[in-house]
mmCIF file of C-alpha atoms in Angstrom:
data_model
loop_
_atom_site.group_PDB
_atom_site.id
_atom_site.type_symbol
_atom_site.label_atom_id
_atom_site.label_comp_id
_atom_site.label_asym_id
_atom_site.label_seq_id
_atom_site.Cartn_x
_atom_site.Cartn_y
_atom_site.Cartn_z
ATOM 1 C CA UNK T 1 0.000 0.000 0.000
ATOM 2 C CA UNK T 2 2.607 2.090 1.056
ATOM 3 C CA UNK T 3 6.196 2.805 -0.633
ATOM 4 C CA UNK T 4 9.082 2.941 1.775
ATOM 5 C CA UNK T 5 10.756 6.174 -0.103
ATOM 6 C CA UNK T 6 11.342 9.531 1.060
ATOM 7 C CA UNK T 7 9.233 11.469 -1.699
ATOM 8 C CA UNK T 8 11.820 14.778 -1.564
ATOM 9 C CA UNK T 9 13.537 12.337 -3.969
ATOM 10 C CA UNK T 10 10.647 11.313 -6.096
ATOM 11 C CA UNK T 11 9.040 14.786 -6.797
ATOM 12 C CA UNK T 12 10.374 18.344 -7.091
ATOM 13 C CA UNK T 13 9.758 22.360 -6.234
ATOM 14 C CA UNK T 14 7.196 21.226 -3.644
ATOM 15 C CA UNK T 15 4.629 24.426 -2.578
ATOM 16 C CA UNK T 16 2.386 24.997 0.167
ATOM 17 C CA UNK T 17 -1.124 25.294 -1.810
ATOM 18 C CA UNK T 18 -3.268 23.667 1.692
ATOM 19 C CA UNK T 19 -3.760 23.310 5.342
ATOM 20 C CA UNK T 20 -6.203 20.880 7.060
ATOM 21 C CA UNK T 21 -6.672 19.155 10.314
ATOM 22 C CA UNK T 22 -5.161 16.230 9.306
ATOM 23 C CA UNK T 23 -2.346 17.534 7.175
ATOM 24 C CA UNK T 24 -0.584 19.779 4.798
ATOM 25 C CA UNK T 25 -1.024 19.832 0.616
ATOM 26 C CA UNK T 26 1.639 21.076 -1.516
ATOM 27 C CA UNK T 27 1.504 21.185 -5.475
ATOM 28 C CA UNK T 28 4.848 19.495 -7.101
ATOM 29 C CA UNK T 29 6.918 18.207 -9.917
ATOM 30 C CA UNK T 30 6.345 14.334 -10.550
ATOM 31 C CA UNK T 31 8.904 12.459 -12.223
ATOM 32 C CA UNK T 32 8.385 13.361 -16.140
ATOM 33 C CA UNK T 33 7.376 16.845 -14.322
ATOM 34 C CA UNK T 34 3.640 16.776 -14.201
ATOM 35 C CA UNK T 35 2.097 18.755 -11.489
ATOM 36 C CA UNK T 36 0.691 16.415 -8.381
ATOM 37 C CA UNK T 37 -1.059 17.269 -4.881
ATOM 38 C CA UNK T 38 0.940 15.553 -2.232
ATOM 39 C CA UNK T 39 -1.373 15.252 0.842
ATOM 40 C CA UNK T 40 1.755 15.370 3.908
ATOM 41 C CA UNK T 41 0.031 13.452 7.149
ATOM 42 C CA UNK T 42 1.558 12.631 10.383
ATOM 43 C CA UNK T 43 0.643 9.090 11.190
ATOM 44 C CA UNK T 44 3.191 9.128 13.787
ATOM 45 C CA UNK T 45 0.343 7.532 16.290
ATOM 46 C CA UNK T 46 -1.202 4.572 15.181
ATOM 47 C CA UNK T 47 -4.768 5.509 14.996
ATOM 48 C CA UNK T 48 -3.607 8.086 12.725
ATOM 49 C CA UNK T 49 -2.433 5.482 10.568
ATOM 50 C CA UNK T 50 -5.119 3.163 10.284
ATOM 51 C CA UNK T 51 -7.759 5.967 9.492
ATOM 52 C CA UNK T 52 -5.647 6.827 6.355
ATOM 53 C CA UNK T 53 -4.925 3.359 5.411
ATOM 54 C CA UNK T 54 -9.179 3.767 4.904
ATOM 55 C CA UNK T 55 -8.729 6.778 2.767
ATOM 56 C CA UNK T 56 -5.520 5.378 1.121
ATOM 57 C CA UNK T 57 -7.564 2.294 -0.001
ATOM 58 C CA UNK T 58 -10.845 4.074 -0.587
ATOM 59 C CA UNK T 59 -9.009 6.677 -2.997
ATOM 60 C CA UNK T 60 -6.686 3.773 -4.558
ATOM 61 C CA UNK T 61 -9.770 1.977 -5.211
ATOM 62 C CA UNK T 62 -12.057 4.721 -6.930
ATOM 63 C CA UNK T 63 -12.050 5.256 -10.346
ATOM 64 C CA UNK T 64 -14.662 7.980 -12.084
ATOM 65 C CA UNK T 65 -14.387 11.497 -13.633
ATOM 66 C CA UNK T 66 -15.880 13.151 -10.624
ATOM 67 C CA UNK T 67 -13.699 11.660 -7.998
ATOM 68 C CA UNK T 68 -9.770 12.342 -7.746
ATOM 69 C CA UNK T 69 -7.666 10.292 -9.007
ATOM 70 C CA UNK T 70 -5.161 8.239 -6.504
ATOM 71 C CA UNK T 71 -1.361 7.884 -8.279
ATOM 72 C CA UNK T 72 0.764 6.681 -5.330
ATOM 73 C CA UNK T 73 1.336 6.814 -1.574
ATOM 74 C CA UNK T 74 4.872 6.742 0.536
ATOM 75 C CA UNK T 75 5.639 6.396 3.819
ATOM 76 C CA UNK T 76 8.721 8.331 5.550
ATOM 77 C CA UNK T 77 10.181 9.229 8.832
ATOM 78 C CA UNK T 78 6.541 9.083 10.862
ATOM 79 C CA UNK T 79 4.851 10.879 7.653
ATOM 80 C CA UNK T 80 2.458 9.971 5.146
ATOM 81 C CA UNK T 81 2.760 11.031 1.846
ATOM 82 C CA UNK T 82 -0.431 10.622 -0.970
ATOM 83 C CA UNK T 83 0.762 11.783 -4.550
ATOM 84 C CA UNK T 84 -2.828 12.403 -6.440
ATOM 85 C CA UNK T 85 -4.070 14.295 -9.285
ATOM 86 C CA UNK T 86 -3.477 18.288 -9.096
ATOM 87 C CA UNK T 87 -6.705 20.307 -9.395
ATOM 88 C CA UNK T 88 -5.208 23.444 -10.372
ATOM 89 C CA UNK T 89 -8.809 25.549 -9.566
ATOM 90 C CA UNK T 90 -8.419 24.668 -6.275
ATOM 91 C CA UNK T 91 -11.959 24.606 -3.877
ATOM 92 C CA UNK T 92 -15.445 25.811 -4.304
ATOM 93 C CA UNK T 93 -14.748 26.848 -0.940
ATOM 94 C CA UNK T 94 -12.044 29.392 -2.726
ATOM 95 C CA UNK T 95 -14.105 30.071 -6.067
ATOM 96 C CA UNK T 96 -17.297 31.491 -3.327
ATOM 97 C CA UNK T 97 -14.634 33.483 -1.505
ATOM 98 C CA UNK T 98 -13.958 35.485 -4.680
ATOM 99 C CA UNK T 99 -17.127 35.489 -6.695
ATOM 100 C CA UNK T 100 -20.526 34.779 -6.804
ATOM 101 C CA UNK T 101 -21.819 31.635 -8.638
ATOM 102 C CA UNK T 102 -24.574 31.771 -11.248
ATOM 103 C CA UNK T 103 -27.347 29.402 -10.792
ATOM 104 C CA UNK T 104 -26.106 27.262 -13.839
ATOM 105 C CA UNK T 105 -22.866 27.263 -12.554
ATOM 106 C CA UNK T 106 -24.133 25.894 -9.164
ATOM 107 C CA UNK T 107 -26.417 23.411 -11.230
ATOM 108 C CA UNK T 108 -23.167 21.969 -13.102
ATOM 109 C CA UNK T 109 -20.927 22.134 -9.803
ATOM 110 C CA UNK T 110 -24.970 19.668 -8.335
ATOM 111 C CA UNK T 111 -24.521 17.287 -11.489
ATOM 112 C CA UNK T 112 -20.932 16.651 -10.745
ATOM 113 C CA UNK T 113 -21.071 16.516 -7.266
ATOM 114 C CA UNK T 114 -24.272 13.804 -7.306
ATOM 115 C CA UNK T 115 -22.040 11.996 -10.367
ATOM 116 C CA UNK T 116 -19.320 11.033 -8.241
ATOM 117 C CA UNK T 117 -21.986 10.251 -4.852
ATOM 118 C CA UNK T 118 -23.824 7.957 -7.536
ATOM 119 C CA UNK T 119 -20.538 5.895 -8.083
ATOM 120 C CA UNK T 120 -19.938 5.939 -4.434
ATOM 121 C CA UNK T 121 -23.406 4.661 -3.361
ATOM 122 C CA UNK T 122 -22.899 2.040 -6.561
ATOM 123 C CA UNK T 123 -20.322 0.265 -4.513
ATOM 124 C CA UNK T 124 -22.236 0.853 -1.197
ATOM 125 C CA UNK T 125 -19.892 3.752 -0.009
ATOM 126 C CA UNK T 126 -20.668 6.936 1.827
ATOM 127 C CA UNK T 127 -18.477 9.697 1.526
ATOM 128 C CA UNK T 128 -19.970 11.058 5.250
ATOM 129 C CA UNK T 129 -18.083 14.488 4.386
ATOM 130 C CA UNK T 130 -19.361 16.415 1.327
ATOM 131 C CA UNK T 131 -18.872 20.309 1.677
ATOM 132 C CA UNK T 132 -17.319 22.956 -0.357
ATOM 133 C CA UNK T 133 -13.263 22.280 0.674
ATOM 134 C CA UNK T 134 -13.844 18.888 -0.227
ATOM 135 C CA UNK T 135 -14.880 20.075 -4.200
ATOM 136 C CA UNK T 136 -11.838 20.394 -6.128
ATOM 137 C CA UNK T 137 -12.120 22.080 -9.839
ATOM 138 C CA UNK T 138 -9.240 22.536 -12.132
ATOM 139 C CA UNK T 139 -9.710 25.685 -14.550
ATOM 140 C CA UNK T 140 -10.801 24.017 -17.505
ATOM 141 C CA UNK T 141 -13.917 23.329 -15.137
ATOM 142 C CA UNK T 142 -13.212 19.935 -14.173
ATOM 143 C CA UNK T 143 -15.430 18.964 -10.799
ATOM 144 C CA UNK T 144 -14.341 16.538 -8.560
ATOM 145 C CA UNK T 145 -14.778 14.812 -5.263
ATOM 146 C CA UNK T 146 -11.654 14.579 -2.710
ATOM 147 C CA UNK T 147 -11.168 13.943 1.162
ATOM 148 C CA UNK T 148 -12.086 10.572 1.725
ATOM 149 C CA UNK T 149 -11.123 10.361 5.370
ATOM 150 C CA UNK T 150 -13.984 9.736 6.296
ATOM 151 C CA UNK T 151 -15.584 7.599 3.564
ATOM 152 C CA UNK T 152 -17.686 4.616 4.976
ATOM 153 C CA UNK T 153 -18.267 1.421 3.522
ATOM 154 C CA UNK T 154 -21.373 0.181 4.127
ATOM 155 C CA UNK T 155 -22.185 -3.787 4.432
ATOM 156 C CA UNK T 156 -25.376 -5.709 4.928
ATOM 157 C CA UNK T 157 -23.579 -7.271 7.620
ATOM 158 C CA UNK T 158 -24.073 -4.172 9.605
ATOM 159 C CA UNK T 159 -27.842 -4.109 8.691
ATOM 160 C CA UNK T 160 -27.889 -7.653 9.761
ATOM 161 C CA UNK T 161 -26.492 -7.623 12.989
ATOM 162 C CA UNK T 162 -27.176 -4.055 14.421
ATOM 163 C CA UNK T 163 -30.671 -3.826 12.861
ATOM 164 C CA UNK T 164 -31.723 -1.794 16.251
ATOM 165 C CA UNK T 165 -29.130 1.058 15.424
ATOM 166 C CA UNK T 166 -29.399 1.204 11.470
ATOM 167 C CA UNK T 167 -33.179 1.496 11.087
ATOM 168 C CA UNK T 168 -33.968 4.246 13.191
ATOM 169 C CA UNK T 169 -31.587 6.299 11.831
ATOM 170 C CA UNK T 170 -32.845 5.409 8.213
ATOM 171 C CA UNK T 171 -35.983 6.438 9.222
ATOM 172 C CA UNK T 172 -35.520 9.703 10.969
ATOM 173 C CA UNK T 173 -33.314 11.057 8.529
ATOM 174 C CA UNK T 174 -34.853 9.731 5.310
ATOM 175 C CA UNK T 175 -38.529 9.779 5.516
#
């Protein structure tokens, strides 16, 4: 899942373009000197690890115009490195801050959004953390889905077995 290399030596002129809870995102040089995001996490503490080994996996496994595409992941000196596609539009959550969306805009940014939740819920995933910093554009107007930290895979063992829990919840929030 994880290669043992210190990515300083893999990818070049690394930039600050991020800051989240669980980590920092710089912009860089891959190796024939395409831009990549490379999500820095310190999984130091072993919880910390296992929760990203569920986005690492999640990510690695997705594959769909609306969702971001995974390339590689490295582990080094207590640090996590993910190398994934660059959206070089950066955030709704940025695009808002500036200007003011027109209602067909919104509508395309809806279509895209729902796209890559339809893929999602095909494989009985929940992505559990939609908002505007986790939609990523690129400025040819490319919409995608990223953040999956929090992604949850459902399973009808969990139906099964904890029917008391699941079914209630269903119901309050969905009819």
């Amino acid at each position: 899942l994880f290669i043992d290399q210190d990515p300083n030596e893999v990818y070049r002129n690394l930039q600050k373009i991020g800051e989240g809870g669980m980590g920092v995102v710089y912009q860089a040089n891959g190796p024939r000197g395409e831009l990549v995001a490379l999500k820095s996490l310190d999984v130091s503490l072993e919880k910390t690890l296992s929760s990203v080994q569920h986005e690492v996996r999640m990510m690695k496994s997705c594959s769909h115009k609306n969702i971001v595409e995974y390339y590689k992941s490295y582990i080094w000196k207590g640090y996590l490195w993910v190398c994934m596609e660059h959206m070089n539009g950066g955030s709704l959550t940025e695009i808002i801050s500036i200007c003011k969306m027109t209602e067909p805009q919104i509508a395309c940014v809806c279509s895209a959004v729902l796209q890559g939740l339809h893929y999602l819920h095909s494989f009985n995933r929940i992505h559990r953390d939609i908002k505007s910093d986790n939609i990523l554009l690129t400025v040819e107007g490319t919409i995608k889905l990223a953040d999956f930290g929090l992604l949850l895979l459902l399973s009808i063992l969990f139906v099964y077995f904890f029917p008391a829990i699941f079914f209630p919840f269903f119901f309050i929030f969905f009819y």
